[in-house]
PDB file of C-alpha atoms in Angstrom:
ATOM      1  CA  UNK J  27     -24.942  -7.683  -9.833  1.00 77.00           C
ATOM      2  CA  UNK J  28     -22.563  -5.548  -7.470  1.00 93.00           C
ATOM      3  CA  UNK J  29     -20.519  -2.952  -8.706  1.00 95.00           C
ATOM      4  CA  UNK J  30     -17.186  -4.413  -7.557  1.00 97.00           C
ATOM      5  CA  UNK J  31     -14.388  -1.646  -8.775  1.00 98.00           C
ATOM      6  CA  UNK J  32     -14.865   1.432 -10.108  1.00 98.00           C
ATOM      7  CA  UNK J  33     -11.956   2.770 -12.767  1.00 98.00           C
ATOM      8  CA  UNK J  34     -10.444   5.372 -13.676  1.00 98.00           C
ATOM      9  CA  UNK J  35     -11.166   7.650 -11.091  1.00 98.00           C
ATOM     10  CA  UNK J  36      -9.325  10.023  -8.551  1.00 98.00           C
ATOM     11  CA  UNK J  37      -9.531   9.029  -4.692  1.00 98.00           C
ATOM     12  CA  UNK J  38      -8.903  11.360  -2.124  1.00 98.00           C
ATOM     13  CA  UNK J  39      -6.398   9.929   0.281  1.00 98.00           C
ATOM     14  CA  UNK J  40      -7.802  11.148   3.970  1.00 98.00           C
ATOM     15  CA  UNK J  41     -11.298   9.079   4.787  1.00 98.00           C
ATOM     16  CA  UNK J  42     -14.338  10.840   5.955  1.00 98.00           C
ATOM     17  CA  UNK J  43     -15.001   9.630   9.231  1.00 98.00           C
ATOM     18  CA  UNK J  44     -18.425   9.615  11.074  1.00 98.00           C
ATOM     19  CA  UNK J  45     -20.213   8.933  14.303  1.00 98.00           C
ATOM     20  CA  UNK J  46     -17.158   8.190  15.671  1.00 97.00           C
ATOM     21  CA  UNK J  47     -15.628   5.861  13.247  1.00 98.00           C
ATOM     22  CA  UNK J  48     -18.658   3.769  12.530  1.00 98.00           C
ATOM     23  CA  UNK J  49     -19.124   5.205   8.802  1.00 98.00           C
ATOM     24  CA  UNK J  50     -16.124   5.676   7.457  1.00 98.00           C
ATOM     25  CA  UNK J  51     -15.839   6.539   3.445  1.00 98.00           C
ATOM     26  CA  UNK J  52     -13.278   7.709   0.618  1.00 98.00           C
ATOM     27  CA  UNK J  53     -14.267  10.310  -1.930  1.00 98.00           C
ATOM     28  CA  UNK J  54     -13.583   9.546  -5.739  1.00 98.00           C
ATOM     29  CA  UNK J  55     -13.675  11.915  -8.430  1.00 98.00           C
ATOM     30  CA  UNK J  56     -14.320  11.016 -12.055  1.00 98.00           C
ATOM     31  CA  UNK J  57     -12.843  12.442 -14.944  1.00 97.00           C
ATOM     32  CA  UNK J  58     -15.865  14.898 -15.761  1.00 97.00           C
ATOM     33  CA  UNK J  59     -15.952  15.964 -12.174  1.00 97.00           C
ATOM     34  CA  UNK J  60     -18.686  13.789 -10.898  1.00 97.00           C
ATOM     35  CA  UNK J  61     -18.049  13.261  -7.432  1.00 97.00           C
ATOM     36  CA  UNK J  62     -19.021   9.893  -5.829  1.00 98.00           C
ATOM     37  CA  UNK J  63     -18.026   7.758  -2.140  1.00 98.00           C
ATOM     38  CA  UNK J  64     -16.639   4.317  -1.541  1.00 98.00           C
ATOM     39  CA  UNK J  65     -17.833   3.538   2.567  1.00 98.00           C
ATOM     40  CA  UNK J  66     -18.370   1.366   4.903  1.00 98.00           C
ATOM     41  CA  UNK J  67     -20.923   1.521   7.417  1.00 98.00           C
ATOM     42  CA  UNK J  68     -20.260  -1.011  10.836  1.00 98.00           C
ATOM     43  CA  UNK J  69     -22.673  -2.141  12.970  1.00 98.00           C
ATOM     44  CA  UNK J  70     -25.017   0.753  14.358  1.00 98.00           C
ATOM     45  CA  UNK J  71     -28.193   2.699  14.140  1.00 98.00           C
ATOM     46  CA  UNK J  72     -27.524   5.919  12.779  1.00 98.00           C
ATOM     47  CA  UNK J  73     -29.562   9.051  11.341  1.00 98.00           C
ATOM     48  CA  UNK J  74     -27.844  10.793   8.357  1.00 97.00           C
ATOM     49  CA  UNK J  75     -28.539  14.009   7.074  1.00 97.00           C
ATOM     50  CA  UNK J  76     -28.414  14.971   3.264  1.00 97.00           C
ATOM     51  CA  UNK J  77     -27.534  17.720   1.188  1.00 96.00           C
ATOM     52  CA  UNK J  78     -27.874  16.980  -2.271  1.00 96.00           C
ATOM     53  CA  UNK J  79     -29.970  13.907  -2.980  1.00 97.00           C
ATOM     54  CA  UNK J  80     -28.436  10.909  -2.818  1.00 97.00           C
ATOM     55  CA  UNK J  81     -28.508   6.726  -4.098  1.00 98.00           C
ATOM     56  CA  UNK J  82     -26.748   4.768  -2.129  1.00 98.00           C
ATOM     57  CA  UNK J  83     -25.705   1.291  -3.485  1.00 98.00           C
ATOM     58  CA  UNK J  84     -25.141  -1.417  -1.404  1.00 98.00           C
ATOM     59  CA  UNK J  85     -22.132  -3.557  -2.909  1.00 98.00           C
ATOM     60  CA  UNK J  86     -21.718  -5.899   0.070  1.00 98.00           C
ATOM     61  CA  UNK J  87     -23.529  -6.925   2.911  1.00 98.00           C
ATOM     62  CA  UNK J  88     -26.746  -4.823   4.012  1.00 98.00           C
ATOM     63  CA  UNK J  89     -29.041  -2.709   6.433  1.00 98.00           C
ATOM     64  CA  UNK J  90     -32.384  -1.679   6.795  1.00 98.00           C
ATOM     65  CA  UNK J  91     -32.927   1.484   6.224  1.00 98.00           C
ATOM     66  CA  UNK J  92     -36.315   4.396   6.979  1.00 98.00           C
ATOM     67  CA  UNK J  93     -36.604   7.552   5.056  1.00 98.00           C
ATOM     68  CA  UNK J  94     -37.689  10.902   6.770  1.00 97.00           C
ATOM     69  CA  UNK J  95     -41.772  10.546   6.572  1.00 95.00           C
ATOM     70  CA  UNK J  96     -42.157   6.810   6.551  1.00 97.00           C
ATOM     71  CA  UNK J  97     -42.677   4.751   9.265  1.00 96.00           C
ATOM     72  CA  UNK J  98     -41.175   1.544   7.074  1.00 97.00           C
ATOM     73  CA  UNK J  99     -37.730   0.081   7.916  1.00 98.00           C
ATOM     74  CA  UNK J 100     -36.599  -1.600   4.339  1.00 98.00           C
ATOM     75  CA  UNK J 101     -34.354  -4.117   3.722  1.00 98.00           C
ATOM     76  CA  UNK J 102     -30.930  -3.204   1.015  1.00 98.00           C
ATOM     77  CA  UNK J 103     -28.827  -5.762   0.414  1.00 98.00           C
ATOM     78  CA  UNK J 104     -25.881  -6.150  -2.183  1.00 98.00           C
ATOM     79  CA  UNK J 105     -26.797  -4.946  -5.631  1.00 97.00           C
ATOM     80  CA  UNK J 106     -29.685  -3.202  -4.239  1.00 98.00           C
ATOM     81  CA  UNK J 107     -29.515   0.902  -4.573  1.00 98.00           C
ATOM     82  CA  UNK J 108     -32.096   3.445  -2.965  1.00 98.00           C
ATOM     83  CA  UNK J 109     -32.887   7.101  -2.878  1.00 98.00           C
ATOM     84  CA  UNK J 110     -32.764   9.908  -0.513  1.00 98.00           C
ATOM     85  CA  UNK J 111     -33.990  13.143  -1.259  1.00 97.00           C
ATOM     86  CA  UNK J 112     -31.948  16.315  -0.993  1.00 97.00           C
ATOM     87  CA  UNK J 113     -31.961  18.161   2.526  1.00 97.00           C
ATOM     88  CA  UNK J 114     -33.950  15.132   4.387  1.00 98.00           C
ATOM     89  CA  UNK J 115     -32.775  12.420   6.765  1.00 97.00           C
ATOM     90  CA  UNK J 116     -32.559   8.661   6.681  1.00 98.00           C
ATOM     91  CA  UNK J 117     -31.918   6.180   9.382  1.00 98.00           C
ATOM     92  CA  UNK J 118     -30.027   3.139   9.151  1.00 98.00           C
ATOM     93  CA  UNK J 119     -29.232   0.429  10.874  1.00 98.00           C
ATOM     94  CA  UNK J 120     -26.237  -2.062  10.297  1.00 98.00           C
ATOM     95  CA  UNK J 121     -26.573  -5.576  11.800  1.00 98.00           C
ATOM     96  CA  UNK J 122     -22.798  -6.685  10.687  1.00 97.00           C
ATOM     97  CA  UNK J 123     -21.303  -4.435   7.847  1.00 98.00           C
ATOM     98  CA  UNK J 124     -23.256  -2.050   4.903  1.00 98.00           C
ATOM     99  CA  UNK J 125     -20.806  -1.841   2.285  1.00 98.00           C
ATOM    100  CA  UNK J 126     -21.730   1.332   0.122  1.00 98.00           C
ATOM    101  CA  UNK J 127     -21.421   3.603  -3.428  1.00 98.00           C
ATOM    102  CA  UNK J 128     -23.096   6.618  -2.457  1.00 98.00           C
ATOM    103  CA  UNK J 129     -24.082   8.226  -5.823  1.00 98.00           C
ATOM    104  CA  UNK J 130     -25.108  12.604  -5.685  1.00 94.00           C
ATOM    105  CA  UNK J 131     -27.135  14.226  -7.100  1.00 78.00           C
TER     106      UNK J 131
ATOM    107  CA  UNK S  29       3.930  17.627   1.063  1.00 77.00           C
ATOM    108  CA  UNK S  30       1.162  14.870   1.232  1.00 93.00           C
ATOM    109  CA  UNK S  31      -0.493  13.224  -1.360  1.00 95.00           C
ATOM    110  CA  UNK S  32      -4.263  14.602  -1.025  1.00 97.00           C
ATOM    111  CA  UNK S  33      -5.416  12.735  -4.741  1.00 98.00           C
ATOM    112  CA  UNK S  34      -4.373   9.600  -6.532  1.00 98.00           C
ATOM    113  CA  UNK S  35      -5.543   9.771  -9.874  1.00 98.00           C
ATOM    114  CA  UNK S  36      -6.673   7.112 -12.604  1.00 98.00           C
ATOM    115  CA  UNK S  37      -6.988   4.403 -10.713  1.00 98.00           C
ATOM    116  CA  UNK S  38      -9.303   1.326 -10.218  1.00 98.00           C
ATOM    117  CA  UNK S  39     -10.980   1.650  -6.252  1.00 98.00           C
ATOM    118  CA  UNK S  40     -12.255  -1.640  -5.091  1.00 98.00           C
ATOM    119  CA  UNK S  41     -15.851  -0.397  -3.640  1.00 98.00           C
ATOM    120  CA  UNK S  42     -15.710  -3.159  -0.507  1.00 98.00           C
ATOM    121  CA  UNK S  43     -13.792  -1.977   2.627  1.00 98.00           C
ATOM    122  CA  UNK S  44     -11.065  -3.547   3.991  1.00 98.00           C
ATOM    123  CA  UNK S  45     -12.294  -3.419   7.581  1.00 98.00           C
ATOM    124  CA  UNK S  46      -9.692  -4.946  10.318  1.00 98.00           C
ATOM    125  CA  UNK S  47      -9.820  -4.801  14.377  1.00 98.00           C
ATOM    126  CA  UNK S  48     -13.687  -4.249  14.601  1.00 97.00           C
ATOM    127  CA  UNK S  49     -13.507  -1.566  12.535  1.00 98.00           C
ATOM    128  CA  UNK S  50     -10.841   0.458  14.332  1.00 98.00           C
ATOM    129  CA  UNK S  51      -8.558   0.496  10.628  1.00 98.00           C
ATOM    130  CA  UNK S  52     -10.535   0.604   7.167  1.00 98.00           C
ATOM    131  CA  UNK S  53      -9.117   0.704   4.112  1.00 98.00           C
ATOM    132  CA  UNK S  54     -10.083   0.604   0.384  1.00 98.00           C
ATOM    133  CA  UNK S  55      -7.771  -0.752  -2.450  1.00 98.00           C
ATOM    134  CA  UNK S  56      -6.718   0.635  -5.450  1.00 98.00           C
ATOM    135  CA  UNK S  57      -5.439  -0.692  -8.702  1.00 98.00           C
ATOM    136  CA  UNK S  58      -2.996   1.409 -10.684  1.00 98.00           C
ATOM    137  CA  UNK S  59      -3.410   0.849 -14.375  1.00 97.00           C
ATOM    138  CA  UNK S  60       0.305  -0.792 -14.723  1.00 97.00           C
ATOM    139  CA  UNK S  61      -1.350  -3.414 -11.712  1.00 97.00           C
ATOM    140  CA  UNK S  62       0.395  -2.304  -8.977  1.00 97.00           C
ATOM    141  CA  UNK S  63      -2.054  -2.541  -5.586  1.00 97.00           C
ATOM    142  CA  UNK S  64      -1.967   0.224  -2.707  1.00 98.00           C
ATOM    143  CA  UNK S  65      -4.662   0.539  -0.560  1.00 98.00           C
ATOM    144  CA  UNK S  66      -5.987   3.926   1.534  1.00 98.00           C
ATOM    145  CA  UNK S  67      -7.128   3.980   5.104  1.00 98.00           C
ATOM    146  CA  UNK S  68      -7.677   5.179   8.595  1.00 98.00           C
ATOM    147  CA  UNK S  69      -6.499   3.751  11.757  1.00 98.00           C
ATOM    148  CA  UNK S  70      -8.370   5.314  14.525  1.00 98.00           C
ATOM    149  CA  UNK S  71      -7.425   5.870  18.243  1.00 98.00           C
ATOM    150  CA  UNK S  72      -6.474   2.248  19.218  1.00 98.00           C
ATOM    151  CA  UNK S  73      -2.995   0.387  20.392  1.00 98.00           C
ATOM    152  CA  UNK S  74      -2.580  -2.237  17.514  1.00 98.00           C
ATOM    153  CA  UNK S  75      -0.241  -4.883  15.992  1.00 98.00           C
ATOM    154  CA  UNK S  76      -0.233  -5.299  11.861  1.00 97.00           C
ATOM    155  CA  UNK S  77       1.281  -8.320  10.496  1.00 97.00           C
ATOM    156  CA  UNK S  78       3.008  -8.025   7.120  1.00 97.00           C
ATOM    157  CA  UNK S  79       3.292 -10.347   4.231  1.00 96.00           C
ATOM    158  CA  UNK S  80       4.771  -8.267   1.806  1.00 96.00           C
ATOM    159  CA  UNK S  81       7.153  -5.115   2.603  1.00 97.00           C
ATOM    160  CA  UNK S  82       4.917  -2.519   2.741  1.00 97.00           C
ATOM    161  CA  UNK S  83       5.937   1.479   3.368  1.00 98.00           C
ATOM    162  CA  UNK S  84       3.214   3.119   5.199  1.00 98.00           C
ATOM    163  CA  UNK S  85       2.793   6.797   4.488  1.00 98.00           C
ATOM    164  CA  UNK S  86       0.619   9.171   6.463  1.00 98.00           C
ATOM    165  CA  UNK S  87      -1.185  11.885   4.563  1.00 98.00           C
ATOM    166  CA  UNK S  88      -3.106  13.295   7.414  1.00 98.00           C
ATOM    167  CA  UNK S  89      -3.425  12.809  11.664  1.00 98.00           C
ATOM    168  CA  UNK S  90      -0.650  10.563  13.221  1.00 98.00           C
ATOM    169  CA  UNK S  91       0.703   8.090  15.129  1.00 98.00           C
ATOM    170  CA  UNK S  92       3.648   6.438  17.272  1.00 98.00           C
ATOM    171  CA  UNK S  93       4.445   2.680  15.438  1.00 98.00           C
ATOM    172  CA  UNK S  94       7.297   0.467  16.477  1.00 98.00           C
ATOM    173  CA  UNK S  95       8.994  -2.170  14.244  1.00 98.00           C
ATOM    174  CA  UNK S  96       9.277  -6.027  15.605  1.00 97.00           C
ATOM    175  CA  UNK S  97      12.746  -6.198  17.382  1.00 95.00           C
ATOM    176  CA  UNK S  98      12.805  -2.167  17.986  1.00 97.00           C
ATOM    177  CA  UNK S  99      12.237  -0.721  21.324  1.00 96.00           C
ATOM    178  CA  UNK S 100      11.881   2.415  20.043  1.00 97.00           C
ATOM    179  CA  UNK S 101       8.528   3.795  19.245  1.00 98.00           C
ATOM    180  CA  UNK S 102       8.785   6.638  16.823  1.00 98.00           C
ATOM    181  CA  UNK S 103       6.452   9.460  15.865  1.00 98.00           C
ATOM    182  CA  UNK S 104       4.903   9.771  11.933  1.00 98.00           C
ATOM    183  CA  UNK S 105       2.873  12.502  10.968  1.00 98.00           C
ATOM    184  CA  UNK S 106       1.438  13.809   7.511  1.00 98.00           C
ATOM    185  CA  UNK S 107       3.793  13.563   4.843  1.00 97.00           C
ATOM    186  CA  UNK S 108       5.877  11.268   6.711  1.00 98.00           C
ATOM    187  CA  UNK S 109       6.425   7.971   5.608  1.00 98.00           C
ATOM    188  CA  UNK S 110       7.945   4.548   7.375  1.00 98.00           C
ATOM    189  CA  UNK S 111       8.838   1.393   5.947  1.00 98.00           C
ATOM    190  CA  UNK S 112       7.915  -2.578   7.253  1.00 98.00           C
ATOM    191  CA  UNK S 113       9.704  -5.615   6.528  1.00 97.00           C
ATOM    192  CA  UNK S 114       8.088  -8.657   4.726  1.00 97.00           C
ATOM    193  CA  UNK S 115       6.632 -11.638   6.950  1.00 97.00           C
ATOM    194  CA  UNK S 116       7.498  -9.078   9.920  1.00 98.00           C
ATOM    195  CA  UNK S 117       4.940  -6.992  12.135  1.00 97.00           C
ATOM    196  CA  UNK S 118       4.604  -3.397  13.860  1.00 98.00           C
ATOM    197  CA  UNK S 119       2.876  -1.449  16.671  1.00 98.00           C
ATOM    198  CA  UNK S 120       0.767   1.413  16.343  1.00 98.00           C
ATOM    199  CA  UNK S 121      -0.840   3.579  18.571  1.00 98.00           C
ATOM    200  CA  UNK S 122      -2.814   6.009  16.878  1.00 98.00           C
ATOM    201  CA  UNK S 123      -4.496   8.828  19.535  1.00 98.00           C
ATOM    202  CA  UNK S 124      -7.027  10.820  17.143  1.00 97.00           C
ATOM    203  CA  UNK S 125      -6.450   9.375  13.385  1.00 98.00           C
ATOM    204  CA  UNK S 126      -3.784   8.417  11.014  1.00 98.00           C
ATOM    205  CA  UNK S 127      -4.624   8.386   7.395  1.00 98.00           C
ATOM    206  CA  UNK S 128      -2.496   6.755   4.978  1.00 98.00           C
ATOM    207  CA  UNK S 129      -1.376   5.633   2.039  1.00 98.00           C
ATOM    208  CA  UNK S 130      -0.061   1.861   2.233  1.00 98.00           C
ATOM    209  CA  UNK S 131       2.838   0.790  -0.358  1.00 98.00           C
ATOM    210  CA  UNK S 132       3.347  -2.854  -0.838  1.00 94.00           C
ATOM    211  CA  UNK S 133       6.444  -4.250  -2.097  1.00 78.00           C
TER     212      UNK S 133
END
């Protein structure tokens, strides 16, 4: 089950771009403040670095992804979410297209 | 004056991704129906197709467009705003980013 729209929220109109274009991602707001991302992720092996933890959701497509300490690349496909802690790295890599919620905190 | 927010509205989580990735978009929903969609052209020389009018406004970066059957190209930068025909098409050249806000109809 994909999360396919999300309502009722505020988007900001100027993307986030990263690593040159290959992430590229919207920020939403919700009503109570809770701050969330719509992104795409195109096809590349990247390292990202977090602040707050986060859960990112795959709604389309899907990568493999490795979390800072672990030497195990795991799939994520559509529907799937997982978990990154706060100040850590993850790397990812994107065969065709990772289509993403990335949930904080 | 450009639009930063656009609030209470329905954002479709899967990217819009067009040209390899070089303009992503997401769509939104207003709550009366009415589509727009928010994106990021980055530096490329590219032609859009339209099916609908659509008025393109640019809420951050810019770029240099030029309407089918124009030989002028012509400069639009954040807050600015230019309008397509229906079933017509346009040149852009975008050097760093253009973010905007697209308009149908």
């Amino acid at each position: 089950m994909t999360t396919e729209t999300i309502d009722g929220v505020a988007v900001t109109t100027r993307a986030n771009v990263y690593f040159d274009g290959k992430c590229v991602s919207h920020g939403i707001t919700f009503p109570d403040g809770t701050k969330k991302s719509v992104g795409v992720i195109l096809p590349a092996s990247l390292t990202f670095s977090t602040g707050a933890p986060e859960i990112m959701e795959c709604v389309a497509g899907a990568c493999d992804y490795k979390l800072a300490g672990s030497d195990a690349w795991v799939r994520s496909e559509a529907g799937q979410k997982f978990s990154v802690p706060g100040n850590s790295k993850f790397e990812i890599r994107v065969a065709d297209a990772y289509h993403y919620i990335c949930h904080f905190g």
